[in-house]
XYZ file of C-alpha atoms in Angstrom:
583
model
C 30.229 -82.556 21.317
C 32.229 -81.022 18.696
C 28.869 -79.752 16.997
C 28.208 -77.802 20.173
C 31.398 -75.983 20.371
C 30.604 -73.208 17.720
C 27.265 -72.587 19.443
C 29.156 -72.368 22.768
C 31.793 -70.014 21.380
C 28.992 -67.764 20.185
C 27.246 -67.899 23.459
C 30.140 -67.167 25.466
C 31.097 -64.158 23.206
C 27.783 -62.731 23.698
C 27.968 -62.925 27.364
C 31.345 -61.264 27.084
C 30.127 -58.515 24.994
C 27.113 -58.003 27.119
C 29.492 -58.035 30.161
C 31.571 -55.480 28.414
C 28.608 -53.280 27.266
C 27.366 -53.192 30.838
C 30.676 -52.476 32.467
C 31.470 -49.732 29.998
C 28.062 -48.152 29.788
C 27.692 -48.791 26.186
C 24.383 -50.794 26.581
C 23.110 -47.700 28.604
C 24.081 -45.302 25.944
C 22.448 -47.084 22.764
C 19.341 -48.294 24.800
C 15.987 -46.621 24.373
C 14.597 -44.976 27.395
C 11.550 -46.573 29.079
C 10.853 -43.265 31.189
C 7.510 -41.756 30.801
C 6.847 -37.887 30.492
C 4.815 -36.281 33.031
C 1.758 -35.577 30.933
C 0.418 -32.788 33.352
C 3.636 -30.849 32.928
C 3.519 -31.550 28.916
C 0.175 -30.129 28.580
C 0.755 -27.546 31.538
C -2.468 -28.842 32.958
C -2.486 -28.537 36.873
C -6.225 -28.061 37.605
C -8.877 -31.008 37.074
C -11.027 -28.788 34.971
C -8.229 -27.484 32.573
C -8.149 -28.633 29.128
C -4.821 -27.903 27.099
C -5.604 -26.539 23.517
C -4.112 -27.939 20.262
C -4.661 -25.506 17.372
C -3.299 -25.991 13.976
C -1.493 -28.926 15.178
C 0.235 -26.795 17.771
C -0.032 -27.163 21.390
C -0.739 -23.609 22.583
C -0.461 -22.105 25.968
C -4.160 -21.519 26.036
C -6.692 -23.481 28.249
C -10.270 -24.445 27.838
C -12.447 -25.671 30.783
C -14.500 -28.796 31.369
C -17.434 -28.493 33.480
C -20.214 -31.031 33.938
C -19.257 -32.601 30.500
C -19.373 -29.304 28.623
C -16.192 -27.525 27.305
C -15.819 -23.668 27.944
C -13.685 -21.029 26.662
C -12.973 -17.738 28.867
C -14.369 -14.599 27.628
C -11.218 -12.921 26.811
C -9.896 -15.706 24.640
C -13.166 -15.801 22.831
C -13.025 -12.164 21.989
C -9.310 -12.174 20.971
C -9.430 -15.284 18.788
C -12.930 -16.402 17.833
C -15.625 -13.938 17.955
C -15.367 -10.244 19.291
C -19.052 -9.278 19.252
C -20.335 -10.348 22.638
C -20.752 -7.669 25.560
C -20.663 -8.266 29.205
C -23.449 -6.276 30.726
C -22.444 -5.628 34.559
C -25.871 -4.304 35.556
C -27.724 -7.544 34.345
C -24.722 -9.895 35.006
C -25.401 -11.180 31.459
C -23.837 -11.817 28.250
C -25.389 -10.033 25.510
C -25.262 -10.245 21.721
C -26.850 -7.452 19.673
C -28.567 -8.351 16.213
C -30.190 -5.777 13.888
C -33.436 -5.813 15.548
C -32.992 -7.557 19.021
C -30.794 -8.072 21.861
C -29.916 -11.799 22.762
C -29.393 -11.935 26.655
C -27.868 -14.866 28.424
C -27.941 -14.587 32.262
C -24.700 -15.852 34.126
C -25.282 -19.675 34.921
C -28.248 -19.983 32.987
C -29.046 -22.719 30.481
C -31.440 -20.477 28.581
C -30.920 -17.407 26.270
C -33.553 -14.656 26.010
C -34.852 -12.485 23.264
C -36.929 -10.148 24.785
C -38.616 -12.064 27.595
C -38.840 -15.373 25.696
C -36.293 -17.971 26.836
C -34.923 -20.800 24.857
C -33.521 -23.832 26.800
C -30.570 -25.634 25.437
C -29.812 -28.028 28.182
C -26.521 -26.784 29.504
C -25.106 -23.936 31.077
C -24.270 -21.276 28.363
C -22.199 -18.744 30.411
C -20.621 -19.257 33.786
C -18.451 -17.315 36.167
C -15.792 -19.338 38.061
C -13.207 -17.333 40.244
C -14.177 -14.158 38.615
C -13.451 -15.429 35.185
C -16.258 -15.517 32.643
C -16.591 -18.797 30.448
C -18.741 -19.354 27.290
C -19.851 -22.798 26.250
C -18.031 -23.974 22.863
C -21.088 -25.565 21.706
C -23.090 -22.205 21.917
C -20.360 -20.382 20.244
C -20.904 -22.483 17.068
C -23.923 -20.465 16.421
C -21.625 -17.453 15.567
C -18.404 -18.578 14.341
C -17.381 -21.705 12.220
C -14.835 -23.778 14.151
C -14.332 -27.509 14.994
C -13.090 -28.877 18.424
C -12.487 -32.324 19.590
C -12.079 -33.449 23.289
C -9.837 -36.454 23.412
C -10.501 -39.169 26.016
C -8.483 -39.546 29.052
C -6.490 -37.274 31.326
C -4.913 -34.884 31.258
C -7.782 -33.213 29.325
C -6.756 -32.021 25.994
C -8.575 -30.993 22.923
C -8.312 -29.788 19.258
C -9.601 -26.339 18.473
C -9.426 -25.235 14.793
C -10.432 -22.351 12.597
C -8.535 -23.538 9.572
C -8.458 -26.997 7.802
C -5.526 -27.300 5.325
C -4.461 -30.561 3.808
C -1.821 -32.442 6.004
C 0.682 -35.221 5.452
C 0.233 -38.520 7.024
C 1.968 -41.756 7.389
C 1.317 -45.313 8.989
C 3.225 -46.631 11.625
C 5.329 -49.822 10.712
C 5.070 -51.613 14.300
C 3.697 -50.750 17.783
C 6.139 -47.764 18.832
C 6.709 -45.292 21.434
C 6.165 -41.439 20.685
C 8.794 -39.473 22.542
C 8.798 -35.870 23.858
C 12.006 -35.024 21.718
C 13.736 -36.531 18.656
C 16.122 -39.081 20.498
C 16.171 -42.536 21.891
C 16.687 -41.133 25.450
C 13.747 -38.689 25.447
C 10.746 -39.566 27.814
C 7.698 -41.346 26.240
C 4.595 -39.411 25.641
C 2.370 -42.126 24.228
C 2.052 -45.288 22.325
C 1.139 -46.118 18.773
C -0.237 -49.206 17.402
C 0.793 -51.117 14.386
C -1.033 -49.508 11.174
C -1.952 -46.422 13.246
C -2.091 -43.272 11.132
C -0.166 -40.320 12.264
C -0.104 -36.583 10.985
C 3.507 -35.854 9.911
C 4.338 -32.363 11.019
C 8.208 -32.055 10.303
C 10.577 -34.486 8.953
C 14.319 -34.592 10.185
C 17.314 -36.717 9.070
C 16.170 -39.522 11.470
C 13.205 -38.475 13.233
C 9.723 -36.714 12.319
C 7.621 -34.712 14.599
C 4.080 -36.194 14.225
C 0.824 -35.875 15.928
C -1.055 -38.991 17.124
C -4.510 -40.160 16.991
C -5.063 -39.416 20.890
C -3.784 -35.827 20.507
C 0.025 -35.908 21.387
C 2.602 -34.152 19.382
C 6.020 -35.739 19.683
C 8.588 -37.611 17.582
C 8.918 -41.059 15.913
C 11.878 -42.467 14.162
C 11.632 -42.061 10.321
C 12.358 -45.921 9.938
C 9.105 -46.600 11.597
C 6.820 -44.652 9.473
C 5.555 -46.147 6.150
C 2.697 -45.499 3.374
C 2.885 -41.657 3.386
C -0.152 -39.836 2.082
C -2.111 -36.594 2.349
C -5.654 -35.994 4.061
C -7.930 -32.716 3.507
C -10.320 -32.233 6.493
C -13.908 -31.311 5.889
C -14.479 -27.958 7.287
C -17.737 -27.090 9.165
C -20.611 -25.385 7.473
C -20.106 -21.733 7.084
C -21.910 -19.370 9.590
C -24.080 -16.673 7.801
C -22.809 -13.481 8.926
C -25.425 -11.254 10.745
C -26.933 -8.729 8.569
C -27.305 -5.267 9.572
C -29.738 -3.314 7.083
C -28.097 0.176 6.541
C -29.285 3.343 5.113
C -27.330 4.131 2.004
C -27.837 7.121 0.215
C -27.667 6.952 -3.779
C -25.560 10.067 -3.953
C -22.265 11.061 -2.511
C -22.643 12.571 0.921
C -21.367 16.334 1.161
C -21.862 17.092 4.775
C -21.361 20.634 6.566
C -21.319 20.998 10.167
C -23.015 23.851 11.710
C -22.012 24.916 15.007
C -25.066 25.892 17.046
C -24.233 26.832 20.810
C -27.653 28.216 21.581
C -31.274 28.514 20.190
C -30.653 31.921 18.607
C -27.972 30.604 16.429
C -30.518 28.660 14.585
C -31.923 31.606 12.952
C -28.504 32.021 11.155
C -28.945 28.896 9.049
C -29.662 30.650 5.934
C -26.913 33.358 6.348
C -24.433 30.539 6.971
C -25.440 28.655 3.841
C -25.250 31.832 1.535
C -22.620 31.183 -1.007
C -22.540 27.417 -0.452
C -23.271 24.937 -3.225
C -23.417 21.270 -3.437
C -24.287 20.400 0.172
C -26.358 17.490 0.762
C -26.408 17.221 4.631
C -26.267 19.874 7.246
C -25.335 18.671 10.776
C -26.142 21.043 13.499
C -24.514 20.754 16.988
C -27.805 20.408 18.925
C -27.404 17.793 21.410
C -25.063 18.111 24.557
C -24.817 15.208 27.072
C -25.560 17.064 30.484
C -25.217 14.325 33.096
C -24.092 10.754 33.927
C -27.975 9.716 33.941
C -28.422 9.832 30.206
C -29.934 13.307 29.870
C -29.109 16.045 27.394
C -29.739 19.639 26.614
C -30.747 20.648 22.916
C -31.004 23.526 20.690
C -33.213 21.369 18.334
C -35.485 23.651 16.398
C -38.703 22.997 13.975
C -38.020 25.959 11.903
C -34.410 24.936 11.421
C -35.396 21.710 10.034
C -38.278 22.986 7.837
C -35.913 25.584 6.099
C -33.110 22.916 5.561
C -35.707 20.561 4.120
C -36.979 23.200 1.840
C -33.447 23.903 0.678
C -33.168 20.152 -0.187
C -30.777 19.284 2.833
C -31.183 16.552 5.098
C -30.648 17.246 8.816
C -28.316 14.932 10.836
C -28.205 16.400 14.332
C -24.869 16.109 16.189
C -24.586 14.729 19.677
C -21.694 15.586 21.768
C -19.852 14.466 24.944
C -17.531 17.298 25.527
C -19.766 20.584 26.014
C -20.482 19.441 29.436
C -18.469 17.636 32.018
C -19.751 14.040 31.911
C -18.391 10.695 32.758
C -18.482 8.488 29.777
C -17.847 5.301 31.747
C -20.682 5.883 33.943
C -23.099 6.692 31.224
C -22.361 3.789 28.828
C -21.653 1.195 31.403
C -25.110 1.116 32.506
C -28.061 -0.493 30.623
C -30.717 1.888 32.018
C -28.604 4.888 31.296
C -27.862 3.755 27.696
C -31.611 3.193 27.316
C -32.787 6.489 28.735
C -30.368 8.409 26.312
C -31.497 6.411 23.231
C -35.111 6.599 23.919
C -34.900 10.347 24.614
C -32.726 10.858 21.507
C -35.048 9.074 19.197
C -38.072 10.801 20.624
C -36.388 14.194 20.069
C -35.319 13.291 16.489
C -39.180 12.214 15.671
C -40.471 15.183 17.399
C -38.360 17.630 15.164
C -38.421 15.598 11.884
C -34.774 14.922 12.012
C -33.185 12.882 9.282
C -30.410 11.563 11.246
C -28.181 11.551 14.220
C -24.410 12.316 14.148
C -22.484 10.898 17.359
C -19.646 12.969 17.985
C -18.359 11.460 21.329
C -14.610 12.504 21.565
C -14.151 11.694 25.115
C -14.318 8.002 25.473
C -11.832 6.217 27.823
C -10.305 2.966 26.979
C -12.235 1.376 29.986
C -15.550 2.958 28.557
C -14.922 1.461 25.084
C -16.757 -1.621 25.309
C -19.746 0.053 26.785
C -19.677 2.885 24.318
C -19.793 0.391 21.255
C -22.844 -1.536 23.049
C -24.422 1.989 23.102
C -23.947 2.267 19.462
C -25.135 -1.313 18.856
C -28.427 -0.482 20.800
C -28.786 3.034 19.227
C -28.684 1.310 15.801
C -31.424 -0.960 16.378
C -33.913 2.049 17.124
C -32.320 4.197 14.282
C -33.152 1.491 12.053
C -36.566 0.997 13.291
C -37.504 4.755 12.919
C -35.578 5.047 9.459
C -32.977 7.431 11.015
C -29.304 7.753 9.617
C -26.734 6.808 12.054
C -23.431 8.452 11.575
C -20.430 8.055 13.905
C -17.411 10.517 14.219
C -13.998 9.207 14.608
C -10.310 10.383 15.085
C -7.827 9.217 12.623
C -6.878 5.629 13.779
C -4.319 5.327 16.217
C -3.626 2.661 18.666
C -4.727 4.604 21.550
C -8.171 5.114 19.975
C -8.618 1.360 19.094
C -11.124 0.973 21.723
C -13.645 3.062 19.516
C -13.795 -0.266 17.421
C -14.117 1.113 14.003
C -14.755 -2.355 12.620
C -18.071 -2.836 14.763
C -19.119 0.800 14.074
C -18.738 -0.346 10.145
C -21.128 -3.138 10.867
C -23.955 -1.371 12.819
C -23.623 2.284 11.550
C -24.754 3.800 8.230
C -21.643 6.097 7.976
C -18.238 6.311 9.756
C -16.888 9.778 9.557
C -13.076 10.310 9.751
C -12.304 13.820 11.565
C -9.235 14.265 8.981
C -7.789 17.046 10.944
C -5.989 17.980 14.279
C -2.782 16.388 13.162
C -1.560 19.124 15.170
C -3.635 20.918 17.482
C -3.840 23.427 20.060
C -1.855 21.707 22.542
C 0.783 20.296 20.294
C 4.310 20.791 21.465
C 5.565 21.564 18.005
C 4.319 23.557 15.022
C 2.670 21.650 12.046
C 0.020 21.235 9.716
C -3.807 20.756 10.923
C -4.217 18.209 8.122
C -1.393 17.136 5.962
C -2.132 14.997 2.854
C -0.096 12.031 4.424
C -2.125 12.316 7.396
C -5.539 12.448 5.411
C -4.551 9.477 3.382
C -3.432 7.419 6.432
C -6.756 8.030 8.104
C -8.668 6.766 4.979
C -6.552 3.780 4.418
C -6.588 2.704 7.929
C -10.265 3.297 8.070
C -10.824 1.319 4.910
C -8.917 -1.819 6.565
C -12.096 -2.308 8.810
C -15.003 -0.390 7.345
C -16.439 -0.904 3.987
C -15.686 2.028 1.562
C -19.320 2.720 0.877
C -19.729 3.983 4.720
C -16.636 6.019 5.059
C -16.834 9.835 4.962
C -13.577 12.054 5.289
C -13.946 15.258 6.931
C -11.821 18.357 5.823
C -10.829 21.235 7.982
C -12.223 24.763 6.900
C -9.700 26.274 9.315
C -5.849 26.185 9.969
C -3.429 27.423 12.819
C -1.100 30.380 13.101
C 1.814 29.185 14.901
C 4.059 31.195 17.267
C 7.440 30.265 18.220
C 8.720 32.471 20.946
C 12.305 32.137 22.084
C 12.509 31.009 25.963
C 13.690 33.118 28.540
C 16.217 31.519 31.366
C 13.358 31.293 33.490
C 11.518 29.316 30.901
C 14.278 27.166 30.231
C 14.304 25.814 33.784
C 10.875 24.857 33.629
C 9.338 21.287 33.602
C 8.020 22.388 30.057
C 11.314 22.863 28.526
C 11.545 19.363 26.991
C 9.552 17.569 24.372
C 7.657 14.985 26.188
C 7.814 12.471 23.229
C 11.456 13.031 22.150
C 13.013 14.170 25.417
C 14.712 16.896 23.412
C 15.012 20.476 24.535
C 12.747 22.918 23.013
C 14.204 26.438 22.785
C 11.053 28.111 22.086
C 7.518 28.283 23.526
C 4.867 27.123 20.756
C 1.289 28.549 21.008
C -1.217 28.439 18.145
C -4.467 30.276 17.289
C -7.251 28.688 15.039
C -8.237 30.814 12.103
C -10.651 30.595 9.051
C -9.147 29.818 5.728
C -9.514 33.564 4.680
C -8.314 34.809 8.008
C -5.178 32.866 8.009
C -4.399 34.103 4.284
C -5.101 37.701 5.340
C -2.659 37.320 8.351
C 0.145 36.256 5.819
C -0.595 38.843 3.253
C -0.503 41.537 6.101
C 2.939 40.393 7.059
C 4.246 40.754 3.552
C 4.931 37.175 3.353
C 4.450 35.080 0.085
C 3.477 31.331 0.934
C 5.560 28.692 -1.180
C 4.009 25.194 -1.988
C 5.109 22.374 0.266
C 5.026 19.417 -1.703
C 5.140 17.084 1.453
C 1.927 18.446 3.150
C 0.438 19.363 -0.086
C -0.200 22.817 1.096
C 0.939 26.488 0.850
C 3.385 27.295 3.756
C 4.499 30.625 5.042
C 6.836 31.445 7.708
C 8.281 34.751 8.777
C 9.974 36.360 11.904
C 8.729 39.481 13.559
C 10.287 40.896 16.798
C 12.151 37.649 17.138
C 8.986 35.546 17.000
C 8.851 32.928 14.302
C 5.267 32.647 12.814
C 4.285 29.558 10.914
C 1.221 28.712 8.737
C 0.012 25.681 6.776
C -2.663 27.204 4.732
C -6.001 25.295 3.887
C -6.931 26.997 0.514
C -8.239 25.838 -2.804
C -4.873 24.210 -3.456
C -4.854 22.101 -0.348
C -8.536 21.121 -0.586
C -7.985 20.060 -4.337
C -5.258 17.761 -3.068
C -7.332 16.499 -0.300
C -10.441 15.723 -2.789
C -8.216 14.056 -5.111
C -7.303 11.707 -2.624
C -10.904 11.029 -1.336
C -12.050 10.648 -4.853
C -9.284 8.068 -5.526
C -10.408 6.109 -2.712
C -13.997 5.848 -3.907
C -15.494 6.467 -0.513
C -18.946 7.442 0.400
C -18.354 11.323 0.784
C -16.724 14.353 2.470
C -17.760 16.349 5.354
C -16.345 19.746 6.420
C -15.812 21.678 9.772
C -17.157 23.980 10.038
C -19.578 26.319 8.332
C -18.416 29.629 8.250
C -14.888 29.187 8.371
C -14.582 28.053 4.441
C -13.956 30.193 1.467
C -16.854 29.564 -0.757
C -14.361 28.952 -3.628
C -14.111 25.341 -1.989
C -17.634 24.422 -2.990
C -17.008 23.876 -6.468
C -13.841 21.840 -5.914
C -15.547 19.450 -3.649
C -18.271 18.936 -6.155
C -15.846 18.606 -8.917
C -14.349 15.768 -7.276
C -17.182 14.196 -5.256
C -19.428 13.741 -8.495
């Protein structure tokens, strides 16, 4: 009996301790929670078809869909994060992909894709529409972009979707344990891990580590449960060969001059406008003008003009514009039949007149028309390629509000991308300023080079400038709604107007006023300012000095060439400067 006394004492002490712990809440405070997390809430999955996406070991807010055992991503998500070269064609209700020679078409809800009229069945729906959202099968996307995905078993559905495969830290679990939502014993349980199971260690803290489990949960384990740390490097998928778009690339620097032709008679002045010029390789007459929303155009194309240009050693890249006549670019480019009409007729005319290339100068493209315009360029490039026609495309200096022109895609499918490196300040500007300061020119080239290969980039120079007048406002003007600068909200004490002038015309104007220009280091231009009859006149001259500064920049970027708007406005001394730096 005496031998049992110590055991009984210990037993009763344990009972007393437990009783105290229960009565004071100490047991509750230091015990591990057995509460399980709401997994639908954890994954933010509330639909039976939703699939949560984990990317680079981070649970994202993006969702995939699971239909009939196949995983899909919505079109917008694909375009923004995986592959941005598909086009949704509203007319045929199809997804299109344009190669160098063909258009791959996938009808909505089809298990087949078509090249021409030839179908290839893959055994699952490639593209589907659910509740007005377009979804693309992940397995089909693997034909275009290198990524990996893994759908975990069980619900709620969740998956890994990765575009990068860096090495990661691992550890083994010492014993069967619970992975918790947060680092703490009171946090809810996400899932269980078995003894010896390997987890990915994402973040180590003082007592807990953030881990990812084999069943695709990201939560927390106590550090004391982790052993045998190591590192693993995943095997990336095979690289996807990028689509090759054969381009025409001249073996000489391009020196293009635009020739404004507004009627057939103007064609006869070609030799006259070229008199005194030198070094020009390419002439671009403004010949084609979109005339309606059905894909038709008017033209000033002329056989004699082309023959004369060719006899002078010049190529002819005829310009096509969208602003001479009033047309709706969305209506034109959002319809496959209209795009085809325009392309067919342009190619036919180019062949008829023995033209060497087309210069697309569409300056009225709205944001909603952007994807359709880009598809037009893709489709046009197929036909230009097939007919050995140079395709060049004119663009504004890049700004966020013109991003829908998609210069990156132009850089793939076009032969040359031309930056219109002018109109920094234009006819409607609320303040006076340079047409093309050196900073503006450099910015245009640098931003374009971020997405377009340098061997395709041409920078266009202005052969004109603007004479600005700042007229003090009257009391009536000051009360008008135009008295405040829209951008800054500041009061403007004068009315700004401008008049475009040729290089020589602007210089003559300054000289006639008895004003001597001074060099402006910021714009790299000669600047003149004077007051007459209470009106302030300002001129940032385009002259040999400013053209030299711009050509030095063009040379430093090693781009494909230069263009000039327009023939007849330049002083002929610029040609030697252009040739000096171009060659």
